[in-house]
Short mmCIF file of C-alpha atoms and ligand atoms in Angstrom, two decimals:
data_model
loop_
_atom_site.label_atom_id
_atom_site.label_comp_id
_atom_site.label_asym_id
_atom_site.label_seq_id
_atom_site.Cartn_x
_atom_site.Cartn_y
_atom_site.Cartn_z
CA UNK A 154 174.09 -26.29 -198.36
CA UNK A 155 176.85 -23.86 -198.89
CA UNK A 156 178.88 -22.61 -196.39
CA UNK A 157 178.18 -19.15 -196.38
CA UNK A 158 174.45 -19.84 -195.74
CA UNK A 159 175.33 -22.10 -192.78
CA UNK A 160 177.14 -19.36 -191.79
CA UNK A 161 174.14 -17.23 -192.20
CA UNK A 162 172.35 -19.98 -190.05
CA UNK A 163 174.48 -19.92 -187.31
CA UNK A 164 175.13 -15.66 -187.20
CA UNK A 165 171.32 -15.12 -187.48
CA UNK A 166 171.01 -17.92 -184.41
CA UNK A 167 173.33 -15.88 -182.54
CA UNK A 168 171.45 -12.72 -183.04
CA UNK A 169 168.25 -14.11 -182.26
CA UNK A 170 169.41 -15.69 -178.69
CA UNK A 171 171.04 -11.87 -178.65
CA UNK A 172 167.55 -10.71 -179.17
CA UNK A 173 165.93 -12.85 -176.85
CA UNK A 174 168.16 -12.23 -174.13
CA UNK A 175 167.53 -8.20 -174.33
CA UNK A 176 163.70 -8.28 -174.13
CA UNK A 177 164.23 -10.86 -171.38
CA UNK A 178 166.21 -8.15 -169.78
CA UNK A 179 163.77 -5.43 -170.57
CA UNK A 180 161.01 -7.60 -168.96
CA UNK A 181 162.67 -8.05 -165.74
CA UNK A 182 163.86 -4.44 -165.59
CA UNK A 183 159.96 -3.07 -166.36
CA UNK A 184 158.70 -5.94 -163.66
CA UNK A 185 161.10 -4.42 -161.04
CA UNK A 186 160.50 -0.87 -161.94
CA UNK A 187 156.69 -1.41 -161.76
CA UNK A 188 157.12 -3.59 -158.56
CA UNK A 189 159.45 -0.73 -156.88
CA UNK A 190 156.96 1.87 -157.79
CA UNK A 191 154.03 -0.40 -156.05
CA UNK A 192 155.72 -0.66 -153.16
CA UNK A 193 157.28 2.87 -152.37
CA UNK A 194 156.46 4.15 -149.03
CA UNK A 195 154.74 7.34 -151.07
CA UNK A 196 151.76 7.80 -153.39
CA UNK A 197 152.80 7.77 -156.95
CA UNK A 198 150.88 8.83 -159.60
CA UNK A 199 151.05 10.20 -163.23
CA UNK A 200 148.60 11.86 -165.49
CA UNK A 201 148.71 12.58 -169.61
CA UNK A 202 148.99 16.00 -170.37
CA UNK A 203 144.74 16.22 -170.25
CA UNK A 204 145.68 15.86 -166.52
CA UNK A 205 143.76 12.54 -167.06
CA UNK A 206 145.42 9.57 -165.01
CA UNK A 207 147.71 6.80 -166.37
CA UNK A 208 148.76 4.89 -163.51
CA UNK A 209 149.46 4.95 -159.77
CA UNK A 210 150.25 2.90 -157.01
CA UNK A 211 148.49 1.55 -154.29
CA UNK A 212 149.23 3.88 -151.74
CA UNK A 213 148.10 6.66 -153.85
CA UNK A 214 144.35 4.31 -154.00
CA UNK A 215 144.42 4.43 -150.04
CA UNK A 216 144.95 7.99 -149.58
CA UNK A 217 142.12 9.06 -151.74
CA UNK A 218 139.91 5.72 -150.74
CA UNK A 219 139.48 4.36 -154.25
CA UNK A 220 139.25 0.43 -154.19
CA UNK A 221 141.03 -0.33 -157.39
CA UNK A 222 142.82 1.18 -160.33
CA UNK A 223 139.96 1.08 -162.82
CA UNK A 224 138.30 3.69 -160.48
CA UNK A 225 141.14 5.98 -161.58
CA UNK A 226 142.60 5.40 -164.83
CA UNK A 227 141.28 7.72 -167.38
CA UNK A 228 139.55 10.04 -164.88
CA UNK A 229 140.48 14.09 -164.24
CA UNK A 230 140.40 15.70 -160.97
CA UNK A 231 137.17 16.84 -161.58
CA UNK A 232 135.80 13.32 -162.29
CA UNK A 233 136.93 12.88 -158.81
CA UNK A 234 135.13 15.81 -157.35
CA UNK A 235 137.69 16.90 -154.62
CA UNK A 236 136.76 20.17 -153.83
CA UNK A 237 140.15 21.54 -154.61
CA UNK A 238 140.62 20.23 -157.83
CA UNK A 239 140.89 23.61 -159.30
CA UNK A 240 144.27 24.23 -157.33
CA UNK A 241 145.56 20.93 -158.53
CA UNK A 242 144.43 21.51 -162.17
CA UNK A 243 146.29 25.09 -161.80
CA UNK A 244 149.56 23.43 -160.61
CA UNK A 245 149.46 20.71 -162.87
CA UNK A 246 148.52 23.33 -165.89
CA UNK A 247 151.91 25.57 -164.42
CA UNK A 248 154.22 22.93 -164.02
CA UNK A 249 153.42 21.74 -167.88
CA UNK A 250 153.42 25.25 -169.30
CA UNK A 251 156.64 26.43 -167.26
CA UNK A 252 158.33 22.60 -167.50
CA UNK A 253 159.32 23.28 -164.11
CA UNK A 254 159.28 21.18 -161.24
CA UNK A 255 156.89 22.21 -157.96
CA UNK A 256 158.53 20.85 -155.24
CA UNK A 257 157.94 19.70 -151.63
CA UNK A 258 154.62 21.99 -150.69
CA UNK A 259 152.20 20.96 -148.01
CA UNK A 260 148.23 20.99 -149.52
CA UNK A 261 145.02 19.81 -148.35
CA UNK A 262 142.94 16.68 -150.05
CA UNK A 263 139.40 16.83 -149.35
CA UNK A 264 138.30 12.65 -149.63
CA UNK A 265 134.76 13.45 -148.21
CA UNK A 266 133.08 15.46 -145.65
CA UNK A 267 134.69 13.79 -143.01
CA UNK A 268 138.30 12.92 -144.13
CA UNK A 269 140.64 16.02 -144.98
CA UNK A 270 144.40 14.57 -145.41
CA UNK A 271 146.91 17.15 -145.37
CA UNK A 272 149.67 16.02 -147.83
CA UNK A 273 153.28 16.80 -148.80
CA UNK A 274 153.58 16.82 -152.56
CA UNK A 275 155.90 17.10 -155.30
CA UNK A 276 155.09 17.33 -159.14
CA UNK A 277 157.71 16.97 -161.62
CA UNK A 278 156.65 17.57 -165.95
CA UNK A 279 157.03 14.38 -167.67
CA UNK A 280 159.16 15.18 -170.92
CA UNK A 281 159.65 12.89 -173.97
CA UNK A 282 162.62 12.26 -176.45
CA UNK A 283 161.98 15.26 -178.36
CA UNK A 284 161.75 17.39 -175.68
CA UNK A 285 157.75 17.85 -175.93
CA UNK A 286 155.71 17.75 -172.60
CA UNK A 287 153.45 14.38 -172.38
CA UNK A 288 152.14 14.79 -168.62
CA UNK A 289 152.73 15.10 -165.35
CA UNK A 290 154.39 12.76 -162.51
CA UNK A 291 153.81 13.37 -158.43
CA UNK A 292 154.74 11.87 -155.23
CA UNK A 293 152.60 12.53 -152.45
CA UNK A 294 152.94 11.40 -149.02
CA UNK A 295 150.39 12.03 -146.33
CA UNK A 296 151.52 13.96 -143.45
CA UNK A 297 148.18 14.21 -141.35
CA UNK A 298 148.97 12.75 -138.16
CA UNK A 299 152.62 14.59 -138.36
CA UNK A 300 150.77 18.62 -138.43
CA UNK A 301 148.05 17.45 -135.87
CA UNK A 302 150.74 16.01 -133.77
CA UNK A 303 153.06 19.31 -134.08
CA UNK A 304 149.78 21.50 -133.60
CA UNK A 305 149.03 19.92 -130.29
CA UNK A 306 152.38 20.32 -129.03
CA UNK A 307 152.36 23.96 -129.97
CA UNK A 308 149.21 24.13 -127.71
CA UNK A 309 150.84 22.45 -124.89
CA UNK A 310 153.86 24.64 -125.04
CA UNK A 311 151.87 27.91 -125.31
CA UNK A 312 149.87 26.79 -122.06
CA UNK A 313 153.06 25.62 -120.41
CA UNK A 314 154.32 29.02 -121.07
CA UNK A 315 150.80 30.60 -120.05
CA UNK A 316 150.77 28.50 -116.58
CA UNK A 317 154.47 29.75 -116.13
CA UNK A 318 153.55 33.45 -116.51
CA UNK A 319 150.99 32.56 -113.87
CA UNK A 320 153.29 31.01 -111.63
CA UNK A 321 155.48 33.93 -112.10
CA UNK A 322 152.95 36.08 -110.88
CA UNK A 323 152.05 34.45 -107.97
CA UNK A 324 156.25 34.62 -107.01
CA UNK A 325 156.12 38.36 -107.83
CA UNK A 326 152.63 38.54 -105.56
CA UNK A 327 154.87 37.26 -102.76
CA UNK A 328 157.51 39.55 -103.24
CA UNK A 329 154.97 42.23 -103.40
CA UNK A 330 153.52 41.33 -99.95
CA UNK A 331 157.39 41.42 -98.76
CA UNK A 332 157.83 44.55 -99.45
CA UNK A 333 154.78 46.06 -98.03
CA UNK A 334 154.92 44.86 -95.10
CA UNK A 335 156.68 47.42 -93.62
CA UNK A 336 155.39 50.26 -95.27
CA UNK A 337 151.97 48.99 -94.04
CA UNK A 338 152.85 48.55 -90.60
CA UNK A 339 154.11 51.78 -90.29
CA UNK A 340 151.41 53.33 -91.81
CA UNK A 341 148.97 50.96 -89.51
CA UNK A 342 150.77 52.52 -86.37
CA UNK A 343 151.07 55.90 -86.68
CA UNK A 344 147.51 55.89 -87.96
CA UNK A 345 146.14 54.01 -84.69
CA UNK A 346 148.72 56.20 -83.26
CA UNK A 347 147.18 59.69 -84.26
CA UNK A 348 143.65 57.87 -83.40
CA UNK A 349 144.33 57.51 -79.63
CA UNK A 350 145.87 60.79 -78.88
CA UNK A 351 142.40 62.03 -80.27
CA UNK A 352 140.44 59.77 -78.30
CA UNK A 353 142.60 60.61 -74.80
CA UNK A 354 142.68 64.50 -76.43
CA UNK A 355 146.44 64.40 -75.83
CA UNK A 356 147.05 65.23 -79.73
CA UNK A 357 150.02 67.43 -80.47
CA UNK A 358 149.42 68.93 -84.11
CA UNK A 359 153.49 69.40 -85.16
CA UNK A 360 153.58 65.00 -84.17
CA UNK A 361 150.15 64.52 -86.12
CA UNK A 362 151.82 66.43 -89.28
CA UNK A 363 155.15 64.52 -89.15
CA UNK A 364 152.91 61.35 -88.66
CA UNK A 365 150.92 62.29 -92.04
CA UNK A 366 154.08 63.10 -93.71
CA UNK A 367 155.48 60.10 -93.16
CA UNK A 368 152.07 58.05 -94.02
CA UNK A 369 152.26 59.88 -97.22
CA UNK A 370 155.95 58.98 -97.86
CA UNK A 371 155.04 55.07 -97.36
CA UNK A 372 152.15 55.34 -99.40
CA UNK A 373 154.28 57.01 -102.57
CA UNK A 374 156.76 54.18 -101.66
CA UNK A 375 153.52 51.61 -102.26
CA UNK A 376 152.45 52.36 -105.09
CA UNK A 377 156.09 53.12 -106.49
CA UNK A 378 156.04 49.45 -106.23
CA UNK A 379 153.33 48.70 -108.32
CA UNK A 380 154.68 50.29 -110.55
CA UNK A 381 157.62 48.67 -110.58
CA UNK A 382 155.85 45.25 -110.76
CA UNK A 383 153.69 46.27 -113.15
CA UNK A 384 156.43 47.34 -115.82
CA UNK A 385 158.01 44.04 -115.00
CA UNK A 386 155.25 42.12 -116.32
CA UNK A 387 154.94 43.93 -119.16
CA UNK A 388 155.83 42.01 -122.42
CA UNK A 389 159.12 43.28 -123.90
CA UNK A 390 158.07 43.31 -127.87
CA UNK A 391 161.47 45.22 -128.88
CA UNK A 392 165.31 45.25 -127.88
CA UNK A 393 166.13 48.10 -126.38
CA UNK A 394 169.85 48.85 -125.17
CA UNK A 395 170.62 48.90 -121.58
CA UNK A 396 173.72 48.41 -119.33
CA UNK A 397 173.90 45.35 -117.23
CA UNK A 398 174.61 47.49 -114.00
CA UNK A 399 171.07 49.33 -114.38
CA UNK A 400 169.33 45.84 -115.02
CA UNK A 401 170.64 44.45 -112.06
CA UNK A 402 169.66 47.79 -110.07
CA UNK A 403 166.30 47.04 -111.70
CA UNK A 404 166.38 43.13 -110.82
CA UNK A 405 167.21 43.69 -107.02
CA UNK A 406 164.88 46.37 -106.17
CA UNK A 407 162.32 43.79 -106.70
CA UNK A 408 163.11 40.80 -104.26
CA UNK A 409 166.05 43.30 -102.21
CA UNK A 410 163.10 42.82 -98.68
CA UNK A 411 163.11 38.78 -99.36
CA UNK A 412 166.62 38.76 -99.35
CA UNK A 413 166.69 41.09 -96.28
CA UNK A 414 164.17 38.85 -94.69
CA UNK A 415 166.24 35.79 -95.06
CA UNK A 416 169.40 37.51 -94.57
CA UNK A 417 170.99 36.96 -98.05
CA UNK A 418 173.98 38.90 -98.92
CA UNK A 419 174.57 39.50 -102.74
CA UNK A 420 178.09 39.54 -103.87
CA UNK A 421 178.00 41.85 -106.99
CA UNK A 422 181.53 41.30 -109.52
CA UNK A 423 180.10 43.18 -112.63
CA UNK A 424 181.87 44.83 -115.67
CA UNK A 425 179.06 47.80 -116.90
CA UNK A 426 178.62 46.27 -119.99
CA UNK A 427 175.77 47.75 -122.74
CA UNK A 428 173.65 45.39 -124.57
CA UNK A 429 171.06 45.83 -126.68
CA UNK A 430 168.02 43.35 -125.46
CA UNK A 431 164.86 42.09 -123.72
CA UNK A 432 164.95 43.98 -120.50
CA UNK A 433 162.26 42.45 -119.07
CA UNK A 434 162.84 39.25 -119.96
CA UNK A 435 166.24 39.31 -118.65
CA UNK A 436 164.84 40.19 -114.98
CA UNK A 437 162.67 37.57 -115.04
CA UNK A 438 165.50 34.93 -115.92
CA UNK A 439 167.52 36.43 -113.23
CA UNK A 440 164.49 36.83 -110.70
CA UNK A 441 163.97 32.75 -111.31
CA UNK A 442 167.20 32.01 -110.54
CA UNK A 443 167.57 33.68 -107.40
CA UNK A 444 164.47 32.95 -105.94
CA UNK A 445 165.31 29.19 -106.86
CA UNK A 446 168.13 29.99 -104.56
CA UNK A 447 166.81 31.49 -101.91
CA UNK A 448 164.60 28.58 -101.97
CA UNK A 449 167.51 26.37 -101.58
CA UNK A 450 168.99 27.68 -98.63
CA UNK A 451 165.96 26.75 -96.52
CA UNK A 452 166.45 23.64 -97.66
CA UNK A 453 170.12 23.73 -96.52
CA UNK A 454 170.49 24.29 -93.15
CA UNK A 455 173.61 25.35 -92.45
CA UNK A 456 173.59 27.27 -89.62
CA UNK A 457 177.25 28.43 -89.22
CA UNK A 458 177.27 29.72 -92.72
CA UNK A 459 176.43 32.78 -94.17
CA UNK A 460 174.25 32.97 -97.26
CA UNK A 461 175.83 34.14 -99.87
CA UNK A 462 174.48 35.22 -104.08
CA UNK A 463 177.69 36.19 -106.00
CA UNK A 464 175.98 37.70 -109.13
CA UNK A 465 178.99 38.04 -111.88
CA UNK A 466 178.82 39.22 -115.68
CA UNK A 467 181.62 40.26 -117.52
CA UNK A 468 182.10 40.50 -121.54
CA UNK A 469 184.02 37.53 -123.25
CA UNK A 470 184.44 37.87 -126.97
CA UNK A 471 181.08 39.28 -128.32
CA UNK A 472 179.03 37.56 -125.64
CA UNK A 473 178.22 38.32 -122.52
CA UNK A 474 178.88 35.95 -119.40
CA UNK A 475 176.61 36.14 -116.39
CA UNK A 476 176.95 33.56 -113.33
CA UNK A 477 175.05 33.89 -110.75
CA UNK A 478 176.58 31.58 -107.87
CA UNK A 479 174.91 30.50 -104.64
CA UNK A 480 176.54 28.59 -101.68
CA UNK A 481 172.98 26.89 -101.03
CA UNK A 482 174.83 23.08 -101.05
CA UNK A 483 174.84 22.49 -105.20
CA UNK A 484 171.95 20.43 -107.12
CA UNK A 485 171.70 16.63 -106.74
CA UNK A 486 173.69 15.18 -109.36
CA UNK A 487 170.72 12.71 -110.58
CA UNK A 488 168.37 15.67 -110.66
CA UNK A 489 170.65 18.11 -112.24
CA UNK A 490 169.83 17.24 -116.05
CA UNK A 491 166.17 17.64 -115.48
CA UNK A 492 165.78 20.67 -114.32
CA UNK A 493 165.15 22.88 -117.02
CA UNK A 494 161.95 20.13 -118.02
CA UNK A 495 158.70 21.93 -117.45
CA UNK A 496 156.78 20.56 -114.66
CA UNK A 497 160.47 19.07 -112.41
CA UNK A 498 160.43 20.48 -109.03
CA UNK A 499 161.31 18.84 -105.97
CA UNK A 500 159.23 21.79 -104.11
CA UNK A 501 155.62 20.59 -102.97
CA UNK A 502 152.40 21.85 -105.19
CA UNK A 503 152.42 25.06 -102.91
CA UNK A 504 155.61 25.69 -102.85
CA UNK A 505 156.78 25.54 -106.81
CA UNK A 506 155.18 24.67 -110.07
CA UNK A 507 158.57 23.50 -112.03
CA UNK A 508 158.18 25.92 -114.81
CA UNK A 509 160.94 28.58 -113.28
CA UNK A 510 164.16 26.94 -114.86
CA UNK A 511 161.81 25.92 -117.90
CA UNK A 512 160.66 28.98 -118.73
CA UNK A 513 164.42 30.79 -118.57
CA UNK A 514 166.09 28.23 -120.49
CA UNK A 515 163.30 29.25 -123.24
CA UNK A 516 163.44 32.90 -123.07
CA UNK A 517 167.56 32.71 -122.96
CA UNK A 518 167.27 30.15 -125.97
CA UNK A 519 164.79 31.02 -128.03
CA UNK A 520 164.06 34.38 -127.43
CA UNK A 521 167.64 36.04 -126.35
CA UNK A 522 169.65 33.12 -128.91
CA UNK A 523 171.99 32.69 -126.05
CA UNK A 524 172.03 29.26 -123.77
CA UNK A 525 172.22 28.88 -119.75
CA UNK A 526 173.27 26.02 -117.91
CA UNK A 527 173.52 24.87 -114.67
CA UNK A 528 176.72 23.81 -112.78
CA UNK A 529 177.99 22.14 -109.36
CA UNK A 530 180.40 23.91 -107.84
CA UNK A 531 183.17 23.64 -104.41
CA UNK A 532 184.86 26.87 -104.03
CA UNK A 533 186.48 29.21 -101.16
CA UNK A 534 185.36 32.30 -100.12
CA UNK A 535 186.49 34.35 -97.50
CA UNK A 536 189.04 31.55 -96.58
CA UNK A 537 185.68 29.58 -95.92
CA UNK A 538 184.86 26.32 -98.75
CA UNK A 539 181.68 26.27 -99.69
CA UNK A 540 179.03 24.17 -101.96
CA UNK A 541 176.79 25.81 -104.29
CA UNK A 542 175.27 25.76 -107.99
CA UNK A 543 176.31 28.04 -110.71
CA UNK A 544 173.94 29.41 -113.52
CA UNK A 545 175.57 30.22 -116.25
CA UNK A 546 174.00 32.28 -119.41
CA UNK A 547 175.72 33.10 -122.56
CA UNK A 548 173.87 35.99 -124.81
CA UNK A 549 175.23 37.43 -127.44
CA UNK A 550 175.90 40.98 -127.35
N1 ATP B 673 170.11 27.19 -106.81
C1 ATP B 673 169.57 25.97 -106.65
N2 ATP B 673 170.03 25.13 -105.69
C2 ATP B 673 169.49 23.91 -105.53
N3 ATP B 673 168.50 23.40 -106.31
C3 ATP B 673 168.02 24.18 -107.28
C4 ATP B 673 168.53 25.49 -107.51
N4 ATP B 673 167.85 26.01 -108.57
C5 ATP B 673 166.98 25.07 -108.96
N5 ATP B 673 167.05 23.98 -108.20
C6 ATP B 673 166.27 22.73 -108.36
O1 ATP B 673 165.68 22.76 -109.65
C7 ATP B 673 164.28 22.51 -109.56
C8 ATP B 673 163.56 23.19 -110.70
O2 ATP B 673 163.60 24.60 -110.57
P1 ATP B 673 162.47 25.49 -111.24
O3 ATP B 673 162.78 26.90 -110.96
O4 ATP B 673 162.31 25.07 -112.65
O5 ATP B 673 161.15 25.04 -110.51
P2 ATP B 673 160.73 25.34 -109.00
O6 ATP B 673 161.58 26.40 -108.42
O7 ATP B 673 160.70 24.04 -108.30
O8 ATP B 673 159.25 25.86 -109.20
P3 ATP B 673 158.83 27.32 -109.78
O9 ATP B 673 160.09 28.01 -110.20
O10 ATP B 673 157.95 27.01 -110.93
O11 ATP B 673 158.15 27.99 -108.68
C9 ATP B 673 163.90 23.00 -108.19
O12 ATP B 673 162.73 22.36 -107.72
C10 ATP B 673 165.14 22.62 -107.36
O13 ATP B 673 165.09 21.29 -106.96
MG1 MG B 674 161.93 28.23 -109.49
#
């Protein structure tokens, strides 16, 4: 034996071990690919460019209830008979044609009558060597129980936000009643007035026609209420520009006899600033927050105090700053981070439903993009200290 074919011997030795060792490689990089692909938390699956399937994983199998591969291999969408296999056809057909990728979209897979999955998908255009198109790969992950989920919590917020307008109502029903009382008992007495001096004959016609003017007066001033209650409720659907001084007018008009009634004194400190926003909206957030303070100071008996609502905006930057301050004895610090959750209220059933505080902080959020907080506060007044909570909202202007 020569040398040069021992040499030979030995080199093509060393390229076959060379050999071996790559397509040992190659098999353990194909097993891990194919067991990676098995166990992805998605649904995997690619089709030839027929839009027949290849291959898939498991997960893929359970979402569309097939018990084994064999079931799809070879098959089209239409051997499958989902009912929307013409929209997945069409996308497949697109993505091929275009060799663009269809990414992330939420569709609907029909299994049978009684299972619909709703499904987050994303098809990419398989592409060979030479560029040419051979098929089609997706990922699909089921998303069912995620939309149902988010759909029912739409439907409790909407009825959390319907039970608030009602419990709105009912405040502004009270506030109605406050401010006819009056009214009504004057009217009530003149009019039993007028009707005795008939019955004794002692009427005097110039008192009977100042009586009637002034029942006509109170009666203007009734339903000039309604009105103003009624435009209150009303829905704002557009911004429209307003100065804070008129709002507040606006705002205090409506509960001005329930804070004469409990003898509340409202500190005003207000720059007359315009901004363009929901009016009525804005009442009702500041409406909330002073009835929740009027409520407070029956809690908070403090009898050689006055009651005080210092009502403050002023413009800082591009926003505007309103605090509205009361010296009703602050918010228990354990409490104090729950009370813009719907339902919290440490009123009784009659007394408060818990959805005041919710509903602002989701009119100033969502609807006015500003925020609101709530604050404990010490402070002097008068040369007098007193304890209180601060509201503070931030819109921008
Ligand atoms: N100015 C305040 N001083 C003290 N506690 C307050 C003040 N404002 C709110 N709170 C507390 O926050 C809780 C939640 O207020 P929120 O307005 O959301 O509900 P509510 O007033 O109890 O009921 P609703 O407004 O639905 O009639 C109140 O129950 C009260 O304990
Ligand atoms: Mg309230």
């Amino acid at each position: 034996m020569s040398l040069s074919t021992i040499l030979l011997y030995f080199f093509s030795k060393q390229q076959f071990n060379n050999l071996q060792e790559e397509k040992n490689q190659l098999t353990k990089t194909k097993d891990l690919l194919e067991t990676i692909i098995e166990n992805a938390p998605i649904s995997i699956f690619w089709k030839d460019i027929n839009g027949a399937y290849q291959g898939s994983n498991k997960r893929l199998l359970e979402l569309i209830n097939l018990n084994n591969k064999e079931e799809l291999i070879g098959k089209k969408d239409s051997d499958l008979n989902f009912p929307e296999k013409e929209e997945f056809v069409y996308d497949d057909k697109l993505i091929m044609d275009t060799k663009k990728a269809k990414l992330n979209y939420t569709e609907k897979v029909t299994i049978n009558k009684n299972i619909v999955r709703i499904v987050n998908t994303s098809k990419v255009p398989l592409i060979d060597e030479n560029g040419h198109v051979i098929g089609i790969l997706a990922l699909t992950q089921d998303i069912t129980d995620q939309v149902n989920n988010l759909n029912q919590l739409k439907e409790q917020e909407k009825l959390i936000i319907q039970q608030s307008r009602l419990a709105s109502m009912g405040e502004m029903i009270a506030n109605i009643a406050h401010q006819w009382r009056q009214p009504l008992s004057i009217i009530s007495t003149l009019a039993t007035g007028i009707k005795l001096e008939k019955e004794l004959k002692i009427s005097d016609e110039k008192n009977e026609m100042e009586a009637l003017d002034i029942i006509n007066q109170n009666t203007q001033y009734l339903s000039k209420t309604i009105d103003d209650f009624r435009n209150y409720f009303k829905k704002s659907n557009y911004m429209n520009s307003i100065f804070t001084n008129d709002l507040l007018e606006k705002t205090l008009k409506l509960i001005s006899s329930r804070l004469k009634d409990k003898n509340i004194e409202i500190i005003l400190n207000t720059e007359n600033i315009e901004i363009e926003t929901y009016e009525n909206e804005l009442v009702q957030i500041y409406i909330n927050i002073i009835n929740n303070a009027i409520d407070a100071f029956e809690n908070f008996k403090n009898l050689d105090s006055k009651k005080y609502i210092f009502i403050e905006n002023k413009k800082v930057d591009t926003f505007l700053e309103i605090e509205i301050k009361d010296n009703a004895g602050g918010i228990d610090d354990e409490i104090i981070n729950k009370i813009f959750e719907p339902y919290f209220t440490t009123k009784d059933e009659t007394q408060g439903t818990g959805l005041g505080l919710f509903m602002c902080n989701e009119l100033v959020t969502k609807h006015l993009k500003g925020n609101i907080q709530a604050i404990n506060t010490t402070y002097t007044y008068l040369d007098k200290k007193y304890k209180g909570t601060i509201f503070k909202i931030v819109l921008p202007l």
